[in-house]
JSON list of C-alpha atoms in Angstrom, two decimals:
[
{"chain": "A", "resi": 1, "resn": "MET", "atom": "CA", "xyz": [0.00, 0.00, 0.00]},
{"chain": "A", "resi": 2, "resn": "ASP", "atom": "CA", "xyz": [2.86, 2.35, 0.77]},
{"chain": "A", "resi": 3, "resn": "LYS", "atom": "CA", "xyz": [4.27, 1.64, -2.66]},
{"chain": "A", "resi": 4, "resn": "SER", "atom": "CA", "xyz": [1.16, 2.86, -4.45]},
{"chain": "A", "resi": 5, "resn": "ILE", "atom": "CA", "xyz": [1.04, 6.00, -2.33]},
{"chain": "A", "resi": 6, "resn": "SER", "atom": "CA", "xyz": [4.70, 6.83, -2.89]},
{"chain": "A", "resi": 7, "resn": "ALA", "atom": "CA", "xyz": [4.40, 6.09, -6.62]},
{"chain": "A", "resi": 8, "resn": "GLY", "atom": "CA", "xyz": [1.54, 8.56, -6.90]},
{"chain": "A", "resi": 9, "resn": "LYS", "atom": "CA", "xyz": [3.49, 11.26, -5.05]},
{"chain": "A", "resi": 10, "resn": "GLU", "atom": "CA", "xyz": [6.62, 11.13, -7.23]},
{"chain": "A", "resi": 11, "resn": "LYS", "atom": "CA", "xyz": [7.57, 14.53, -8.44]},
{"chain": "A", "resi": 12, "resn": "LYS", "atom": "CA", "xyz": [7.02, 14.98, -12.15]},
{"chain": "A", "resi": 13, "resn": "ILE", "atom": "CA", "xyz": [9.65, 16.92, -14.02]},
{"chain": "A", "resi": 14, "resn": "ARG", "atom": "CA", "xyz": [8.22, 19.16, -16.68]},
{"chain": "A", "resi": 15, "resn": "GLN", "atom": "CA", "xyz": [10.07, 20.81, -19.44]},
{"chain": "A", "resi": 16, "resn": "ARG", "atom": "CA", "xyz": [9.34, 24.51, -19.46]},
{"chain": "A", "resi": 17, "resn": "TYR", "atom": "CA", "xyz": [10.20, 25.18, -23.07]},
{"chain": "A", "resi": 18, "resn": "PHE", "atom": "CA", "xyz": [9.54, 23.22, -26.22]},
{"chain": "A", "resi": 19, "resn": "VAL", "atom": "CA", "xyz": [12.54, 24.84, -27.85]},
{"chain": "A", "resi": 20, "resn": "ALA", "atom": "CA", "xyz": [16.04, 25.22, -26.41]},
{"chain": "A", "resi": 21, "resn": "LYS", "atom": "CA", "xyz": [16.78, 28.65, -24.99]},
{"chain": "A", "resi": 22, "resn": "GLU", "atom": "CA", "xyz": [19.70, 29.01, -27.38]},
{"chain": "A", "resi": 23, "resn": "LEU", "atom": "CA", "xyz": [17.39, 28.45, -30.32]},
{"chain": "A", "resi": 24, "resn": "GLN", "atom": "CA", "xyz": [14.92, 30.96, -28.89]},
{"chain": "A", "resi": 25, "resn": "ILE", "atom": "CA", "xyz": [17.73, 33.53, -28.78]},
{"chain": "A", "resi": 26, "resn": "THR", "atom": "CA", "xyz": [18.61, 32.79, -32.41]},
{"chain": "A", "resi": 27, "resn": "ILE", "atom": "CA", "xyz": [14.98, 33.20, -33.47]},
{"chain": "A", "resi": 28, "resn": "ALA", "atom": "CA", "xyz": [14.69, 36.43, -31.46]},
{"chain": "A", "resi": 29, "resn": "LEU", "atom": "CA", "xyz": [17.80, 37.70, -33.24]},
{"chain": "A", "resi": 30, "resn": "LEU", "atom": "CA", "xyz": [16.18, 36.83, -36.57]},
{"chain": "A", "resi": 31, "resn": "VAL", "atom": "CA", "xyz": [13.07, 38.83, -35.66]},
{"chain": "A", "resi": 32, "resn": "VAL", "atom": "CA", "xyz": [15.09, 41.82, -34.43]},
{"chain": "A", "resi": 33, "resn": "LEU", "atom": "CA", "xyz": [17.17, 41.85, -37.63]},
{"chain": "A", "resi": 34, "resn": "ALA", "atom": "CA", "xyz": [14.02, 41.71, -39.74]},
{"chain": "A", "resi": 35, "resn": "LEU", "atom": "CA", "xyz": [12.51, 44.62, -37.81]},
{"chain": "A", "resi": 36, "resn": "LEU", "atom": "CA", "xyz": [15.71, 46.65, -38.10]},
{"chain": "A", "resi": 37, "resn": "GLY", "atom": "CA", "xyz": [15.79, 45.93, -41.83]},
{"chain": "A", "resi": 38, "resn": "GLY", "atom": "CA", "xyz": [12.18, 47.11, -42.11]},
{"chain": "A", "resi": 39, "resn": "SER", "atom": "CA", "xyz": [12.99, 50.31, -40.21]},
{"chain": "A", "resi": 40, "resn": "PHE", "atom": "CA", "xyz": [15.94, 50.90, -42.52]},
{"chain": "A", "resi": 41, "resn": "LEU", "atom": "CA", "xyz": [13.71, 50.45, -45.56]},
{"chain": "A", "resi": 42, "resn": "GLN", "atom": "CA", "xyz": [11.18, 52.92, -44.14]},
{"chain": "A", "resi": 43, "resn": "SER", "atom": "CA", "xyz": [13.97, 55.49, -43.64]},
{"chain": "A", "resi": 44, "resn": "VAL", "atom": "CA", "xyz": [15.27, 54.97, -47.16]},
{"chain": "A", "resi": 45, "resn": "SER", "atom": "CA", "xyz": [11.78, 55.30, -48.64]},
{"chain": "A", "resi": 46, "resn": "ALA", "atom": "CA", "xyz": [11.17, 58.53, -46.70]},
{"chain": "A", "resi": 47, "resn": "THR", "atom": "CA", "xyz": [14.48, 59.86, -48.00]},
{"chain": "A", "resi": 48, "resn": "LEU", "atom": "CA", "xyz": [13.61, 58.86, -51.57]},
{"chain": "A", "resi": 49, "resn": "ASN", "atom": "CA", "xyz": [10.27, 60.62, -51.23]},
{"chain": "A", "resi": 50, "resn": "THR", "atom": "CA", "xyz": [11.79, 63.78, -49.74]},
{"chain": "A", "resi": 51, "resn": "TYR", "atom": "CA", "xyz": [14.84, 64.26, -51.95]},
{"chain": "A", "resi": 52, "resn": "PHE", "atom": "CA", "xyz": [13.79, 62.67, -55.23]},
{"chain": "A", "resi": 53, "resn": "GLY", "atom": "CA", "xyz": [10.02, 63.12, -55.09]},
{"chain": "A", "resi": 54, "resn": "PHE", "atom": "CA", "xyz": [9.18, 59.47, -55.78]},
{"chain": "A", "resi": 55, "resn": "THR", "atom": "CA", "xyz": [5.49, 58.72, -55.78]},
{"chain": "A", "resi": 56, "resn": "THR", "atom": "CA", "xyz": [3.69, 56.33, -53.45]},
{"chain": "A", "resi": 57, "resn": "PRO", "atom": "CA", "xyz": [3.40, 53.42, -55.95]},
{"chain": "A", "resi": 58, "resn": "VAL", "atom": "CA", "xyz": [7.15, 53.52, -56.63]},
{"chain": "A", "resi": 59, "resn": "LEU", "atom": "CA", "xyz": [7.89, 53.58, -52.90]},
{"chain": "A", "resi": 60, "resn": "SER", "atom": "CA", "xyz": [5.47, 50.69, -52.29]},
{"chain": "A", "resi": 61, "resn": "ILE", "atom": "CA", "xyz": [7.20, 48.58, -54.91]},
{"chain": "A", "resi": 62, "resn": "PHE", "atom": "CA", "xyz": [10.58, 49.52, -53.41]},
{"chain": "A", "resi": 63, "resn": "LEU", "atom": "CA", "xyz": [9.42, 48.52, -49.92]},
{"chain": "A", "resi": 64, "resn": "ILE", "atom": "CA", "xyz": [7.91, 45.22, -51.05]},
{"chain": "A", "resi": 65, "resn": "ILE", "atom": "CA", "xyz": [11.04, 44.23, -52.97]},
{"chain": "A", "resi": 66, "resn": "GLY", "atom": "CA", "xyz": [13.23, 45.35, -50.07]},
{"chain": "A", "resi": 67, "resn": "TYR", "atom": "CA", "xyz": [11.24, 43.31, -47.55]},
{"chain": "A", "resi": 68, "resn": "ILE", "atom": "CA", "xyz": [11.39, 40.25, -49.78]},
{"chain": "A", "resi": 69, "resn": "ILE", "atom": "CA", "xyz": [15.18, 40.60, -50.12]},
{"chain": "A", "resi": 70, "resn": "ILE", "atom": "CA", "xyz": [15.68, 41.04, -46.37]},
{"chain": "A", "resi": 71, "resn": "VAL", "atom": "CA", "xyz": [13.45, 38.10, -45.43]},
{"chain": "A", "resi": 72, "resn": "ALA", "atom": "CA", "xyz": [14.99, 35.85, -48.11]},
{"chain": "A", "resi": 73, "resn": "PHE", "atom": "CA", "xyz": [18.52, 36.72, -47.00]},
{"chain": "A", "resi": 74, "resn": "LEU", "atom": "CA", "xyz": [17.75, 36.11, -43.31]},
{"chain": "A", "resi": 75, "resn": "ALA", "atom": "CA", "xyz": [15.92, 32.86, -44.09]},
{"chain": "A", "resi": 76, "resn": "ILE", "atom": "CA", "xyz": [18.80, 31.51, -46.17]},
{"chain": "A", "resi": 77, "resn": "PHE", "atom": "CA", "xyz": [21.43, 32.60, -43.65]},
{"chain": "A", "resi": 78, "resn": "PHE", "atom": "CA", "xyz": [19.68, 31.15, -40.62]},
{"chain": "A", "resi": 79, "resn": "ALA", "atom": "CA", "xyz": [18.57, 27.99, -42.40]},
{"chain": "A", "resi": 80, "resn": "HIS", "atom": "CA", "xyz": [22.18, 27.38, -43.39]},
{"chain": "A", "resi": 81, "resn": "ARG", "atom": "CA", "xyz": [23.35, 28.15, -39.87]},
{"chain": "A", "resi": 82, "resn": "LEU", "atom": "CA", "xyz": [20.69, 25.97, -38.21]},
{"chain": "A", "resi": 83, "resn": "LEU", "atom": "CA", "xyz": [20.35, 23.08, -40.62]},
{"chain": "A", "resi": 84, "resn": "GLY", "atom": "CA", "xyz": [23.91, 22.84, -41.92]},
{"chain": "A", "resi": 85, "resn": "PRO", "atom": "CA", "xyz": [25.35, 21.36, -38.71]},
{"chain": "A", "resi": 86, "resn": "PHE", "atom": "CA", "xyz": [22.50, 18.86, -38.46]},
{"chain": "A", "resi": 87, "resn": "LYS", "atom": "CA", "xyz": [23.09, 17.71, -42.03]},
{"chain": "A", "resi": 88, "resn": "ARG", "atom": "CA", "xyz": [26.74, 17.06, -41.14]},
{"chain": "A", "resi": 89, "resn": "LEU", "atom": "CA", "xyz": [25.66, 15.25, -37.97]},
{"chain": "A", "resi": 90, "resn": "GLU", "atom": "CA", "xyz": [23.25, 13.13, -40.01]},
{"chain": "A", "resi": 91, "resn": "TYR", "atom": "CA", "xyz": [26.16, 12.00, -42.17]},
{"chain": "A", "resi": 92, "resn": "GLU", "atom": "CA", "xyz": [28.27, 11.15, -39.11]},
{"chain": "A", "resi": 93, "resn": "MET", "atom": "CA", "xyz": [25.36, 9.28, -37.50]},
{"chain": "A", "resi": 94, "resn": "LYS", "atom": "CA", "xyz": [25.04, 7.12, -40.63]},
{"chain": "A", "resi": 95, "resn": "ILE", "atom": "CA", "xyz": [28.70, 6.13, -40.20]},
{"chain": "A", "resi": 96, "resn": "ILE", "atom": "CA", "xyz": [28.08, 5.20, -36.56]},
{"chain": "A", "resi": 97, "resn": "THR", "atom": "CA", "xyz": [24.91, 3.31, -37.50]},
{"chain": "A", "resi": 98, "resn": "ASN", "atom": "CA", "xyz": [26.94, 1.22, -39.93]},
{"chain": "A", "resi": 99, "resn": "GLY", "atom": "CA", "xyz": [28.88, -0.16, -36.96]},
{"chain": "A", "resi": 100, "resn": "GLU", "atom": "CA", "xyz": [31.75, 2.22, -36.36]},
{"chain": "A", "resi": 101, "resn": "LEU", "atom": "CA", "xyz": [31.06, 2.78, -32.66]},
{"chain": "A", "resi": 102, "resn": "ASP", "atom": "CA", "xyz": [34.51, 4.23, -32.08]},
{"chain": "A", "resi": 103, "resn": "LYS", "atom": "CA", "xyz": [33.49, 7.22, -34.23]},
{"chain": "A", "resi": 104, "resn": "ARG", "atom": "CA", "xyz": [32.24, 10.31, -32.38]},
{"chain": "A", "resi": 105, "resn": "LEU", "atom": "CA", "xyz": [30.28, 13.28, -33.61]},
{"chain": "A", "resi": 106, "resn": "THR", "atom": "CA", "xyz": [32.30, 16.41, -34.24]},
{"chain": "A", "resi": 107, "resn": "VAL", "atom": "CA", "xyz": [31.51, 20.02, -33.50]},
{"chain": "A", "resi": 108, "resn": "ARG", "atom": "CA", "xyz": [32.81, 23.00, -35.41]},
{"chain": "A", "resi": 109, "resn": "THR", "atom": "CA", "xyz": [33.70, 26.22, -33.62]},
{"chain": "A", "resi": 110, "resn": "LYS", "atom": "CA", "xyz": [31.01, 28.08, -35.57]},
{"chain": "A", "resi": 111, "resn": "ASP", "atom": "CA", "xyz": [28.24, 25.69, -34.50]},
{"chain": "A", "resi": 112, "resn": "ASP", "atom": "CA", "xyz": [25.67, 27.14, -32.14]},
{"chain": "A", "resi": 113, "resn": "LEU", "atom": "CA", "xyz": [25.52, 26.21, -28.48]},
{"chain": "A", "resi": 114, "resn": "TYR", "atom": "CA", "xyz": [22.44, 24.01, -28.81]},
{"chain": "A", "resi": 115, "resn": "VAL", "atom": "CA", "xyz": [24.18, 21.96, -31.52]},
{"chain": "A", "resi": 116, "resn": "ARG", "atom": "CA", "xyz": [27.19, 21.54, -29.24]},
{"chain": "A", "resi": 117, "resn": "ASN", "atom": "CA", "xyz": [24.94, 20.39, -26.38]},
{"chain": "A", "resi": 118, "resn": "PHE", "atom": "CA", "xyz": [23.21, 17.92, -28.67]},
{"chain": "A", "resi": 119, "resn": "VAL", "atom": "CA", "xyz": [26.54, 16.49, -29.85]},
{"chain": "A", "resi": 120, "resn": "THR", "atom": "CA", "xyz": [27.79, 16.18, -26.27]},
{"chain": "A", "resi": 121, "resn": "TYR", "atom": "CA", "xyz": [24.72, 14.17, -25.24]},
{"chain": "A", "resi": 122, "resn": "VAL", "atom": "CA", "xyz": [24.85, 11.93, -28.29]},
{"chain": "A", "resi": 123, "resn": "ASN", "atom": "CA", "xyz": [28.55, 11.22, -27.75]},
{"chain": "A", "resi": 124, "resn": "GLU", "atom": "CA", "xyz": [27.84, 10.35, -24.10]},
{"chain": "A", "resi": 125, "resn": "PHE", "atom": "CA", "xyz": [25.06, 8.02, -25.26]},
{"chain": "A", "resi": 126, "resn": "ILE", "atom": "CA", "xyz": [27.41, 6.30, -27.73]},
{"chain": "A", "resi": 127, "resn": "GLU", "atom": "CA", "xyz": [30.06, 5.86, -25.01]},
{"chain": "A", "resi": 128, "resn": "ASN", "atom": "CA", "xyz": [27.50, 4.37, -22.62]},
{"chain": "A", "resi": 129, "resn": "PHE", "atom": "CA", "xyz": [26.14, 2.10, -25.34]},
{"chain": "A", "resi": 130, "resn": "GLU", "atom": "CA", "xyz": [29.65, 0.97, -26.29]},
{"chain": "A", "resi": 131, "resn": "SER", "atom": "CA", "xyz": [30.53, 0.20, -22.67]},
{"chain": "A", "resi": 132, "resn": "MET", "atom": "CA", "xyz": [27.41, -1.96, -22.29]}
]
């Protein structure tokens, strides 16, 4: 009877975030850069209107194209930065899956902190698995 009571009172550990804090910081940086780029475009369009007398349709087209360029650049840059290391890790995991348990995952100095943490945990798992 004591077992069932103690089993029901075990403290449950909940994860507060669905995404790693490091990834949240990267996404926040992406949003801030997009907003700064938008502010820059607004300033440039106001300057174009003041000094060159561009009309509203020309400025609208300029802003739309500018926003598309900024968002595309940020998306490509961050996708490369986020997904590039995982693509490399996928390749290394295939090598380990093929039986080379002495192989460990590598981390580059430019990899983000959450990628480094992931690699550390996977390498610890491989070491524990190899020792069993």
